[in-house]
Short mmCIF file of N, CA and C in Angstrom, two decimals:
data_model
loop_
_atom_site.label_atom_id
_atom_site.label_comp_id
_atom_site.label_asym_id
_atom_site.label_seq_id
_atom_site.Cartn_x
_atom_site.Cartn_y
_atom_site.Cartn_z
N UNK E 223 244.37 24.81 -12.74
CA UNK E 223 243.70 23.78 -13.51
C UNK E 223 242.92 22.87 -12.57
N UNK E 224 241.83 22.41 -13.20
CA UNK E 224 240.90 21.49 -12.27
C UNK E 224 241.62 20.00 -12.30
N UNK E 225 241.54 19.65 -10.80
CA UNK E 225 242.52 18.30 -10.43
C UNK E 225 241.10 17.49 -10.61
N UNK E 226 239.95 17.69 -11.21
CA UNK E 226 239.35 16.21 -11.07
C UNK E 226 238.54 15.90 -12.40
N UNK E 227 237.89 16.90 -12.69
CA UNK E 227 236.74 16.29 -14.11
C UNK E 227 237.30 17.01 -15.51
N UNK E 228 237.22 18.30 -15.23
CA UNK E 228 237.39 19.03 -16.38
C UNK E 228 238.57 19.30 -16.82
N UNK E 229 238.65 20.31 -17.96
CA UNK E 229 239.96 21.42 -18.29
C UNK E 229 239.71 22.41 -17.53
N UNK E 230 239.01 22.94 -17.52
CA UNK E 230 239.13 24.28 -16.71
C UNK E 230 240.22 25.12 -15.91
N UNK E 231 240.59 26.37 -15.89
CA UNK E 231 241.94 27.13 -15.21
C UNK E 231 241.75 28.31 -14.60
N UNK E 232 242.48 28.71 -13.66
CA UNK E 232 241.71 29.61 -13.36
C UNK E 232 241.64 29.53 -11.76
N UNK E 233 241.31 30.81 -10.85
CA UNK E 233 241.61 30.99 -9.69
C UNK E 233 239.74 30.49 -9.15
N UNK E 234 238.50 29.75 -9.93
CA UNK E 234 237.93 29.21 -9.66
C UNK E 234 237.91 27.71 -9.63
N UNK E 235 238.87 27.33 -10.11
CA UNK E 235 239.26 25.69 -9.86
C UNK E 235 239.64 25.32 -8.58
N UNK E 236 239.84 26.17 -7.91
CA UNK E 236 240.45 25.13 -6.51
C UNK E 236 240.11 26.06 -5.40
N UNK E 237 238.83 25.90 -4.60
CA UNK E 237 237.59 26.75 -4.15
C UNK E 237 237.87 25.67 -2.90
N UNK E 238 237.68 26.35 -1.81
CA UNK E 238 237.90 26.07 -0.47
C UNK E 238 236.28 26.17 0.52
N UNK E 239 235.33 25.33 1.08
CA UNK E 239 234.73 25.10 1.57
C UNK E 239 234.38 26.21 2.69
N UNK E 240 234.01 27.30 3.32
CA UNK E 240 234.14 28.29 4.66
C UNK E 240 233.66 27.31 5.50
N UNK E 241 233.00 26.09 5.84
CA UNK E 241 232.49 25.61 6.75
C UNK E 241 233.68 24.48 6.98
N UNK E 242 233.69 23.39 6.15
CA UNK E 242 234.22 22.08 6.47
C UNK E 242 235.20 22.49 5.89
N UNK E 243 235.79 23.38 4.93
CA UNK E 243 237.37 22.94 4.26
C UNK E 243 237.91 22.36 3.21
N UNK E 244 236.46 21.42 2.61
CA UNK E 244 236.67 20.60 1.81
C UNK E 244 236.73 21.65 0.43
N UNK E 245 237.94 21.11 -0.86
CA UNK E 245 237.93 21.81 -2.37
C UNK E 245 237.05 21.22 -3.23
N UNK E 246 237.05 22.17 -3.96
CA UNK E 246 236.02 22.04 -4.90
C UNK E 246 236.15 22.88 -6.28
N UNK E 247 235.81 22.37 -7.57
CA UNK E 247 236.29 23.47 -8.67
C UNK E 247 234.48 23.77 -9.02
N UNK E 248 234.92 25.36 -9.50
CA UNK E 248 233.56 25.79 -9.43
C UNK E 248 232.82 25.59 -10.64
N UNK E 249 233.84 25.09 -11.63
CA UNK E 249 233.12 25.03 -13.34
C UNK E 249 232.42 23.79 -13.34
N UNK E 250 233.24 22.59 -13.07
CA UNK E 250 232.61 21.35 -13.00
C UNK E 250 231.39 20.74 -11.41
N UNK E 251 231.88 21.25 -10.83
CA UNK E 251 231.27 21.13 -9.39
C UNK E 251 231.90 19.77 -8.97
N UNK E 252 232.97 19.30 -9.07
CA UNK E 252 233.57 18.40 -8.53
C UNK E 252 234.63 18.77 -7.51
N UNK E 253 234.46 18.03 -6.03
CA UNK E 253 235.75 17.85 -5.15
C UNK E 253 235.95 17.40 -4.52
N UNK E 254 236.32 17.21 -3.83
CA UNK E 254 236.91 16.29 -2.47
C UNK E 254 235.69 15.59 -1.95
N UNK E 255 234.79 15.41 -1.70
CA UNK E 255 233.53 15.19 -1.37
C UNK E 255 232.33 14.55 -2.40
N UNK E 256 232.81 14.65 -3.44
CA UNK E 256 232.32 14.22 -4.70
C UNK E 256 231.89 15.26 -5.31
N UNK E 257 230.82 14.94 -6.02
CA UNK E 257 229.95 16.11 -7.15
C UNK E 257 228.99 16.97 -6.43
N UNK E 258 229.07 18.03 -6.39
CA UNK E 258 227.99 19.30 -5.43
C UNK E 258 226.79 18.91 -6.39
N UNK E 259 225.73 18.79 -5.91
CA UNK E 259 224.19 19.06 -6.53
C UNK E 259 224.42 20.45 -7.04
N UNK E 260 224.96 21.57 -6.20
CA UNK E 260 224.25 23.07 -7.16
C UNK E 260 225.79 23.33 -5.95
N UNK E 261 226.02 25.01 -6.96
CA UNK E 261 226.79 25.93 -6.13
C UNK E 261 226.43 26.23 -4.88
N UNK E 262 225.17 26.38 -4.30
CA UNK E 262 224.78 26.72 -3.23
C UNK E 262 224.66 25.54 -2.41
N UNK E 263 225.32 24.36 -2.41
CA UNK E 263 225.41 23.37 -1.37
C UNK E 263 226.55 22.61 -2.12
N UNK E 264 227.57 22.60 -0.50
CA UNK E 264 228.66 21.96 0.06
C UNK E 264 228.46 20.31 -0.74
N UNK E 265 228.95 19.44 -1.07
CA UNK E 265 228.88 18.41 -0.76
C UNK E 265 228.88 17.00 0.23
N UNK E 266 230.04 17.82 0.99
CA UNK E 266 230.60 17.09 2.51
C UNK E 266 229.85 18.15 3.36
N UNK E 267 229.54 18.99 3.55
CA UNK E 267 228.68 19.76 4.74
C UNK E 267 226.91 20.00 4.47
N UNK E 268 227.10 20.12 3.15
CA UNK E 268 225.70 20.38 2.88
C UNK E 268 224.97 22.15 2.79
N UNK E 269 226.09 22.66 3.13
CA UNK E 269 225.91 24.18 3.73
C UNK E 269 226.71 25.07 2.56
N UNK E 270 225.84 26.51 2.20
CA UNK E 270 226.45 27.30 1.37
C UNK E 270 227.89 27.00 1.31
N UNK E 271 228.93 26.77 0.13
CA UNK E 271 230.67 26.55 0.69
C UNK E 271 231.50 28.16 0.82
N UNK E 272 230.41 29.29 0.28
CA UNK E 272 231.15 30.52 0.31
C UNK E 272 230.57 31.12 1.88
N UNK E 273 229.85 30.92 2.53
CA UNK E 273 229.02 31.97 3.41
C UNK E 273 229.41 31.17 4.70
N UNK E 274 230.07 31.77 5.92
CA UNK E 274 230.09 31.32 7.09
C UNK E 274 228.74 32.35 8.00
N UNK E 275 227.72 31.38 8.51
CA UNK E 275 227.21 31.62 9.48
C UNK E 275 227.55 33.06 10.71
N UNK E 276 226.39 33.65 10.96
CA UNK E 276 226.89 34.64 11.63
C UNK E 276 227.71 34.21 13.10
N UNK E 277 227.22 33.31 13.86
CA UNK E 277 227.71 32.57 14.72
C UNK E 277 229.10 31.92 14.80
N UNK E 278 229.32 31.97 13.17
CA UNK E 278 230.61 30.98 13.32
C UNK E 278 231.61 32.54 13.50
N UNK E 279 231.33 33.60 13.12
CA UNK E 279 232.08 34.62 12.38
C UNK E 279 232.67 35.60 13.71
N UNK E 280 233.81 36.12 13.47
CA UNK E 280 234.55 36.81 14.82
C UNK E 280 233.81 38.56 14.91
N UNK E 281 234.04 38.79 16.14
CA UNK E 281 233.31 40.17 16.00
C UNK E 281 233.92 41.11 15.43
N UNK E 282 233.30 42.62 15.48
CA UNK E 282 234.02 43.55 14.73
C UNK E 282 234.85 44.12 16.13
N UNK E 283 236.23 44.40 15.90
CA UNK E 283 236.94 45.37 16.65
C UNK E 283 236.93 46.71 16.22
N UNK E 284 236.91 47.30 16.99
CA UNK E 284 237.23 48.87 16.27
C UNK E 284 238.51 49.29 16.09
N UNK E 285 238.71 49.98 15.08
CA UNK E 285 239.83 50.37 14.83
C UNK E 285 240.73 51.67 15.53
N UNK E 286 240.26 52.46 15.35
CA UNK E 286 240.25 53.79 16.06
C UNK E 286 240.20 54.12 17.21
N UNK E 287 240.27 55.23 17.72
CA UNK E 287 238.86 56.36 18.37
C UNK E 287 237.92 56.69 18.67
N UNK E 288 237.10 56.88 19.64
CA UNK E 288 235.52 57.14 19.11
C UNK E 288 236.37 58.94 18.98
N UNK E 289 234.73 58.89 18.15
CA UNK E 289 234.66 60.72 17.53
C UNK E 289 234.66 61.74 18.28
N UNK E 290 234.13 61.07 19.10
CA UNK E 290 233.99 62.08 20.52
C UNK E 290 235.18 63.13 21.21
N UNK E 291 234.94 63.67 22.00
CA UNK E 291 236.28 64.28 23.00
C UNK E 291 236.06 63.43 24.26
N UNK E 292 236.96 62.75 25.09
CA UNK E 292 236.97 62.07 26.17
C UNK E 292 235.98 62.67 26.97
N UNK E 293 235.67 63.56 27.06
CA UNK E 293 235.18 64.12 28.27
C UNK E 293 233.75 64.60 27.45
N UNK E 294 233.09 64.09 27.04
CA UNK E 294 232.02 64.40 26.20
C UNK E 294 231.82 65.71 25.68
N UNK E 295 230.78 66.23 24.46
CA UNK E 295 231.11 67.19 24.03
C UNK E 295 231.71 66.84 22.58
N UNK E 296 231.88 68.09 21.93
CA UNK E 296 232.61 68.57 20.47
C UNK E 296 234.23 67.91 20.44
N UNK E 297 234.98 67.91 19.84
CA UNK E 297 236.05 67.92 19.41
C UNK E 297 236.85 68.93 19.32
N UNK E 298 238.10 68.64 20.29
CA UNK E 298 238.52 70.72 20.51
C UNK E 298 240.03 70.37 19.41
N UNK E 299 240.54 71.45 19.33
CA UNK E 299 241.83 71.04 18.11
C UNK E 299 242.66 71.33 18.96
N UNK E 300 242.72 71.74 20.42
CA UNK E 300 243.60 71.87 21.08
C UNK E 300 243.87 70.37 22.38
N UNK E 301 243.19 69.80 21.78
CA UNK E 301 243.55 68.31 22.65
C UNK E 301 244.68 67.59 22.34
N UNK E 302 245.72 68.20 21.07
CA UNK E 302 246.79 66.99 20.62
C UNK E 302 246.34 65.82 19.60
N UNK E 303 244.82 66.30 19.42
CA UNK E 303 244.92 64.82 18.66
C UNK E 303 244.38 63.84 19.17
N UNK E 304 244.36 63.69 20.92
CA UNK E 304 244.47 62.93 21.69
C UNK E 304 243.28 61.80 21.74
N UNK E 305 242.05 62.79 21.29
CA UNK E 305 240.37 62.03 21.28
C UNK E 305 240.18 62.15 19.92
N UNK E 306 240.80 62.61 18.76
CA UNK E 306 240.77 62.59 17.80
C UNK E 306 241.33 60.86 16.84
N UNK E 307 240.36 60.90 15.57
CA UNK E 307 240.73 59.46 14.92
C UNK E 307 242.44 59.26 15.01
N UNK E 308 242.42 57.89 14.36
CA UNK E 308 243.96 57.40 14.17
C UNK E 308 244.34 58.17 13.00
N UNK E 309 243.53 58.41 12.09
CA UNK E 309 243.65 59.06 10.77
C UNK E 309 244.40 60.82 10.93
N UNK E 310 243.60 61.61 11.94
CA UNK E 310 244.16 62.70 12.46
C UNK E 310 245.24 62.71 13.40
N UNK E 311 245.14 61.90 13.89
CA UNK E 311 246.10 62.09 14.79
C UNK E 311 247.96 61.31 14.19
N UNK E 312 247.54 60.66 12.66
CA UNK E 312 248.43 60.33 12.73
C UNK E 312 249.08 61.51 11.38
N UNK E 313 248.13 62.47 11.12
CA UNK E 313 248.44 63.66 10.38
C UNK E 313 249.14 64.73 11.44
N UNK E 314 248.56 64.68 12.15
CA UNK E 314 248.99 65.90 13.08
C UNK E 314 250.90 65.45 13.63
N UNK E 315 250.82 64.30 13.23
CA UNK E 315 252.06 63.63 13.88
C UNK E 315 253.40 63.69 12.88
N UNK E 316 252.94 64.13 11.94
CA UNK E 316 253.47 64.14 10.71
C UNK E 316 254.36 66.00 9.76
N UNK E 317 253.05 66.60 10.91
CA UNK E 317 253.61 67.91 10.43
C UNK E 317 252.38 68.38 10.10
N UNK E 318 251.13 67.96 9.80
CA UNK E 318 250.16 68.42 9.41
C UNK E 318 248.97 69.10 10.31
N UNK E 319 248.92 70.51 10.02
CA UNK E 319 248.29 71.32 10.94
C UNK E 319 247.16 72.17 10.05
N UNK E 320 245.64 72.33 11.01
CA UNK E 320 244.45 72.81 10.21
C UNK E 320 245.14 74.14 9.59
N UNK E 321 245.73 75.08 10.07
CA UNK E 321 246.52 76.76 9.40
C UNK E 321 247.20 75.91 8.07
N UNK E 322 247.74 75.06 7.67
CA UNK E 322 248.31 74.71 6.91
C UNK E 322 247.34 75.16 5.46
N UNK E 323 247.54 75.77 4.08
CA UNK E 323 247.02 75.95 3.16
C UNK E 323 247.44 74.82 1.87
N UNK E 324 246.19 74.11 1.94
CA UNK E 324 246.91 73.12 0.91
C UNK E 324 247.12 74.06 -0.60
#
């Protein structure tokens, strides 16, 4: 439920700022900061409240593997798995082998 103007309910009533932090409900445009002019500006920052800046934002890690075989080249099935994804290798770990007939 909206803590300031309206009735409103709902997992858009109590909307969190990505820049400054400050809440905000999205039906009435009232929060912590007072009344937003428009959805697309913060009240207390002034800045989109859903979109963090590419600058502010952490990099991508990789998850995996690269695709590759360590030693450049194809992908051999006799490596263990070893240069193979987390995804294969955590099949192969499991019991799961290419001869296998699903």
């Amino acid at each position: 439920m909206c803590k300031w103007y309206c009735t409103s309910s709902g997992p858009s009533t109590n909307l969190k700022c990505l820049n400054c932090g400050s809440h905000y409900c999205q039906a009435c445009l009232h929060g912590d900061a007072g009344k937003m002019s428009s959805l697309i500006k913060c009240a207390s920052c002034g800045k989109k409240p859903g979109v963090k800046s590419n600058s502010e934002r952490t990099a991508w890690a990789a998850v995996c593997n690269a695709p590759c075989h360590e030693r450049g080249g194809p992908r051999y099935d006799a490596d263990d798995g070893l240069a193979n994804s987390a995804f294969t290798s955590g099949l192969r770990a499991s019991g799961a082998q290419e001869s296998d007939i699903a």
